[in-house]
Short mmCIF file of C-alpha atoms in Angstrom, two decimals:
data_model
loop_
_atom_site.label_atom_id
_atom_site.label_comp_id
_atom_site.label_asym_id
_atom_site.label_seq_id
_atom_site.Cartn_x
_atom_site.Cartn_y
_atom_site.Cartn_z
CA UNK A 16 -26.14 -27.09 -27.65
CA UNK A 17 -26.61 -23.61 -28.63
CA UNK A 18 -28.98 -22.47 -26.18
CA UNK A 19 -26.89 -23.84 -23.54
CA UNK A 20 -24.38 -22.31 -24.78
CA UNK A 21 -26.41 -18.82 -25.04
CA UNK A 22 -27.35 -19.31 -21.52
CA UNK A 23 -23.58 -19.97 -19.87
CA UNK A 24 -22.65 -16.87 -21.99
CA UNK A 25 -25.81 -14.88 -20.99
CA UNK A 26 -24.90 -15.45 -16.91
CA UNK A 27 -21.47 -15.94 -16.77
CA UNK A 28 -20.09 -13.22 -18.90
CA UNK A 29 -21.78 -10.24 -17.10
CA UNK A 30 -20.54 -12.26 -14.07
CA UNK A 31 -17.32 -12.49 -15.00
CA UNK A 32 -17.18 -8.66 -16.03
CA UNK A 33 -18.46 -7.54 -12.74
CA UNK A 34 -16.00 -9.17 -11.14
CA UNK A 35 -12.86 -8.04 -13.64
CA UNK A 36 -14.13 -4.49 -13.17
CA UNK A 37 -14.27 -4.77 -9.18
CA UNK A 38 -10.90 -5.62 -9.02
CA UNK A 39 -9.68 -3.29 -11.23
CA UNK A 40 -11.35 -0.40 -9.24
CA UNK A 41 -9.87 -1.82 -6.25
CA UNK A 42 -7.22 0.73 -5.37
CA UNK A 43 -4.17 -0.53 -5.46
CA UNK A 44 -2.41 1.80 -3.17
CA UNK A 45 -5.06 1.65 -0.68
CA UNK A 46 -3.55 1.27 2.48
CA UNK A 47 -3.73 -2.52 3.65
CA UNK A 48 -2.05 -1.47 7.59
CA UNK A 49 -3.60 -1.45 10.56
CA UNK A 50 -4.29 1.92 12.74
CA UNK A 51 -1.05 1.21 14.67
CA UNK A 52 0.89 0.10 12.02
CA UNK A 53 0.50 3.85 10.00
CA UNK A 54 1.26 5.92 13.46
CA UNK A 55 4.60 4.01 13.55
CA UNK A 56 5.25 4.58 10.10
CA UNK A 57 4.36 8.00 10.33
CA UNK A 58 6.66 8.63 13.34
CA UNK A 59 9.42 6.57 12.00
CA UNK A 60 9.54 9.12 8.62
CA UNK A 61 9.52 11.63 10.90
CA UNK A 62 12.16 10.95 13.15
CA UNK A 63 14.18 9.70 10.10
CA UNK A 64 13.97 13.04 8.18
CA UNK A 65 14.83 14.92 11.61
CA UNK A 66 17.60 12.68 12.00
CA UNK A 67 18.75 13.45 8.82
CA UNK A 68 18.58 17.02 8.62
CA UNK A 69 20.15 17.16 11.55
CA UNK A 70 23.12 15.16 10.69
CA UNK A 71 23.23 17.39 7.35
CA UNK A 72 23.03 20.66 9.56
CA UNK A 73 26.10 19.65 12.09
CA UNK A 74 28.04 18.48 8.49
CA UNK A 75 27.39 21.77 7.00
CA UNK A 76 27.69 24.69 9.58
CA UNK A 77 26.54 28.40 8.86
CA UNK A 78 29.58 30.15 7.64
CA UNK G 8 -40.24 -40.77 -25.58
CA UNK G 9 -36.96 -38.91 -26.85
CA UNK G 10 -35.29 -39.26 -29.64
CA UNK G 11 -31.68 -40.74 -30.17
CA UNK G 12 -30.88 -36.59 -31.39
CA UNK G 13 -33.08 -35.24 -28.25
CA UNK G 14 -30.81 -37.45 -25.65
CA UNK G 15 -27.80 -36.43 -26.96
CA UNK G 16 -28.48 -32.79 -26.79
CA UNK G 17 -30.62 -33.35 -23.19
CA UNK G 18 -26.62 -34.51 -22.58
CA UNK G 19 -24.67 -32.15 -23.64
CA UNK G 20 -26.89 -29.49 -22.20
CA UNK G 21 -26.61 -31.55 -18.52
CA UNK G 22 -22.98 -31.51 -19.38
CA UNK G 23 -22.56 -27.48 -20.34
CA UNK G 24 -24.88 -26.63 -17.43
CA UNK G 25 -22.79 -28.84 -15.13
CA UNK G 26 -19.14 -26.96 -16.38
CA UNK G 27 -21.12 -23.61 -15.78
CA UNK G 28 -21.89 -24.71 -12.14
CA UNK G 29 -18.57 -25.87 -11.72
CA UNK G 30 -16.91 -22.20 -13.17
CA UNK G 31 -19.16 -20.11 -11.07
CA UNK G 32 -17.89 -22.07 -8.06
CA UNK G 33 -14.49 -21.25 -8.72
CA UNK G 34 -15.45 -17.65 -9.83
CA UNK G 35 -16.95 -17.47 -6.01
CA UNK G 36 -14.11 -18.93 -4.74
CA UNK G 37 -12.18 -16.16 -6.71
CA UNK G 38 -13.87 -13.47 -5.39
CA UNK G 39 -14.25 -14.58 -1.53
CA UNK G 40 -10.05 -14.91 -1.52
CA UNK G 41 -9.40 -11.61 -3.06
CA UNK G 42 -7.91 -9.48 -0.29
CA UNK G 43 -9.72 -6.35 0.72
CA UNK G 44 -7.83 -3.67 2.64
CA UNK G 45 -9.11 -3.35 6.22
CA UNK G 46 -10.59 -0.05 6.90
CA UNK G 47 -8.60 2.35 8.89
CA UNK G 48 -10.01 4.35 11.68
CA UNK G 49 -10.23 8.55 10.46
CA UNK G 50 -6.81 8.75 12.77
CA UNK G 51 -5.53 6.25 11.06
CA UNK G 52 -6.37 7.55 7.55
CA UNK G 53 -5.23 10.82 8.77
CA UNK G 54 -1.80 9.15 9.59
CA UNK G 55 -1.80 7.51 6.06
CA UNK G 56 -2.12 10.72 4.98
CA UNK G 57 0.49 12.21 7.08
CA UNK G 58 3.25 9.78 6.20
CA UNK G 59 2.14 10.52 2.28
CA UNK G 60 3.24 14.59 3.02
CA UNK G 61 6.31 13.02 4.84
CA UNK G 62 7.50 11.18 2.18
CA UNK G 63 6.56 14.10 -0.24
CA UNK G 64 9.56 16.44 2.72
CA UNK G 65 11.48 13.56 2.36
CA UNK G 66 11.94 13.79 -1.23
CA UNK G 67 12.46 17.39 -1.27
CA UNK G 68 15.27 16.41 1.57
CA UNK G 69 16.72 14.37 -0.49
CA UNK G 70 16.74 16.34 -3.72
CA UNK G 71 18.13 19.16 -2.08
CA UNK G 72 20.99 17.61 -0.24
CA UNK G 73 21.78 15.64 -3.81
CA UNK G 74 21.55 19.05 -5.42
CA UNK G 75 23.59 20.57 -2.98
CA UNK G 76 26.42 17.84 -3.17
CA UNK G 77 26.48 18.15 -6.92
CA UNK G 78 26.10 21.97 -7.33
CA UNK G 79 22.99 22.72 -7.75
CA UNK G 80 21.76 24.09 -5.78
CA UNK G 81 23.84 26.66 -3.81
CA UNK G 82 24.33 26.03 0.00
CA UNK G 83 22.48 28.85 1.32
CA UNK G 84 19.44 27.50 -0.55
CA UNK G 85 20.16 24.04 0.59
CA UNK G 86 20.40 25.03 4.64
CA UNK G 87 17.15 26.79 4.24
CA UNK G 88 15.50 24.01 3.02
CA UNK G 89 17.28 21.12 5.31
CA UNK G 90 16.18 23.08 8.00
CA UNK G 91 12.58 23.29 7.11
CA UNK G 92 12.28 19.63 6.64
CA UNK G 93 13.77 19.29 9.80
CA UNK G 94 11.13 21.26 11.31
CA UNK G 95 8.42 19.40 9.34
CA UNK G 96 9.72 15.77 10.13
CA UNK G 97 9.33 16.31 14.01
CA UNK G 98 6.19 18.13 13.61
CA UNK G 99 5.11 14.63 11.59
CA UNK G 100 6.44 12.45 14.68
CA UNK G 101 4.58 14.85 16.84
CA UNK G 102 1.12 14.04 14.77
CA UNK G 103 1.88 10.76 14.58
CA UNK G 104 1.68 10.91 18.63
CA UNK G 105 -1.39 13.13 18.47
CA UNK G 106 -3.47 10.59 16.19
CA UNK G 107 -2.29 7.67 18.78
CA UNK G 108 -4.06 9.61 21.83
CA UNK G 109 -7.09 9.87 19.32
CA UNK G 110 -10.21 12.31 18.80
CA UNK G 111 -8.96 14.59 22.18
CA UNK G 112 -6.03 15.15 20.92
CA UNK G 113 -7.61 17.11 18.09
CA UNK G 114 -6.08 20.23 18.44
CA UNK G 115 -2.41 18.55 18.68
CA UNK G 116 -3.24 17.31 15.36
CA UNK G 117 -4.49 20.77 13.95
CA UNK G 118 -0.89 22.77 15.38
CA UNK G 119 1.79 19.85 14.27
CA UNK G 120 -0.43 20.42 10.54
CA UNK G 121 0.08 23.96 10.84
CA UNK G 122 3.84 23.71 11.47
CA UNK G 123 4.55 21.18 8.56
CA UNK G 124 2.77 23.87 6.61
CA UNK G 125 4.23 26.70 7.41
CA UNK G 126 7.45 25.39 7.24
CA UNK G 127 7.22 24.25 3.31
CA UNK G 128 5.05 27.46 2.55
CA UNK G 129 8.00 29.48 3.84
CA UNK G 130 10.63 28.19 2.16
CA UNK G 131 10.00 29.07 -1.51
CA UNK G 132 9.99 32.89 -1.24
CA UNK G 133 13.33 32.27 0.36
CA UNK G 134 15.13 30.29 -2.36
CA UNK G 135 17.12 32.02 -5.62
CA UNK G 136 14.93 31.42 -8.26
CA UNK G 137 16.67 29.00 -9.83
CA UNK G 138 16.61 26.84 -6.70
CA UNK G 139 12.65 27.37 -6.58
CA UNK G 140 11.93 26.17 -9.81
CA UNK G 141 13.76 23.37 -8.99
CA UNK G 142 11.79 22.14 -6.09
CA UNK G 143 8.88 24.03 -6.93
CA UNK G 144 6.78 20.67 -8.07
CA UNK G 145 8.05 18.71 -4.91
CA UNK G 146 6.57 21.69 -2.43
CA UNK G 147 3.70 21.34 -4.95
CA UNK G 148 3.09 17.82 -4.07
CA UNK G 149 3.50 18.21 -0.14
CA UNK G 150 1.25 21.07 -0.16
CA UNK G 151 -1.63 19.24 -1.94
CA UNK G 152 -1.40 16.25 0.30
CA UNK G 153 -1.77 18.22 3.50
CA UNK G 154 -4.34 20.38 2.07
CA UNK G 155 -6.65 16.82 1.97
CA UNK G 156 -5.34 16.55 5.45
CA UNK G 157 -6.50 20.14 6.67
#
């Protein structure tokens, strides 16, 4: 029993700790979007914070 | 041939090895599942990139008109920097369109940079000080994330 034992421990725990460290190097913020997808992001930020400066600059004119 | 003892642990050794087969299979299984990001293109890193300094304007936007509407930050100090992040959001659409035409459009990419930058490095020196130190680790932020853009 305890060899097998030995051996499951021997094989699977370095396994199993490969594979717990891989996924915690994994980034998690790593972008998971396509090329497409992050140029219509981008431009939709941009056109929002335009937007919204502008609306802020027409509500608050120079005096 | 074997003992009564020496089949029993022949057994249990069939059975342990049989579990371990069993575990790594679902280990494998595990591991093929896990989701793995696809890799972007360098435009489209670059536009990841991009929409990180965009939502590091947007958060000075946002402070600044919130500071403004609560008083603090005067409204001098709060048109300069509206007005800068005005100027840095269209520049952002403007790279967005530059990275979507791809490697030619390099230099497209280069001048929208430049004008995102140069409209937060402005700004600062322009502010009362009390309004800098305010925003001072927001422009931080933007600055560093288009420096790994540059």
């Amino acid at each position: 029993m305890t060899p097998a034992i030995l051996a499951i421990i021997n094989t699977a725990l370095p396994l199993l700790i490969t594979l717990w460290k891989q996924a915690r190097s994994a980034d998690p913020n790593a972008a998971t979007y396509t090329d497409e997808q992050m140029f219509e992001m981008l431009q939709s930020k941009g056109d929002e914070i335009a937007n919204k400066a502008a609306v802020w600059l027409a509500e608050h004119p120079k005096v | 041939m074997f003992t009564k003892k020496e089949g029993a642990m022949m057994r249990r050794v069939g059975f342990a090895t049989g579990r371990f087969a069993a575990l790594l299979i679902v280990v494998s299984a595990a591991a093929c599942t896990q989701k793995t990001p696809p890799q972007l293109s360098p435009a489209g890193a670059a536009g990841y990139h991009g929409y990180r300094v965009l939502q590091a304007v947007a958060a000075i936007q946002d402070t600044t008109i919130m500071g403004e509407r609560n008083g603090v930050i005067p409204a001098k100090d709060a048109r300069i920097v509206v007005q800068a992040t005005g100027i840095a959001g269209k520049a952002g659409s403007e790279l967005a369109n530059a990275l979507r035409v791809g490697n030619a459009a390099t230099d497209a990419k280069t001048r929208a940079l430049g004008i995102i930058r140069q409209a937060l490095l402005d700004v600062p020196g322009q502010l009362s000080p009390e309004t800098q130190k305010l925003l001072e680790p927001y422009f931080s932020v933007a600055l560093s994330a288009i420096s790994i853009l540059e």
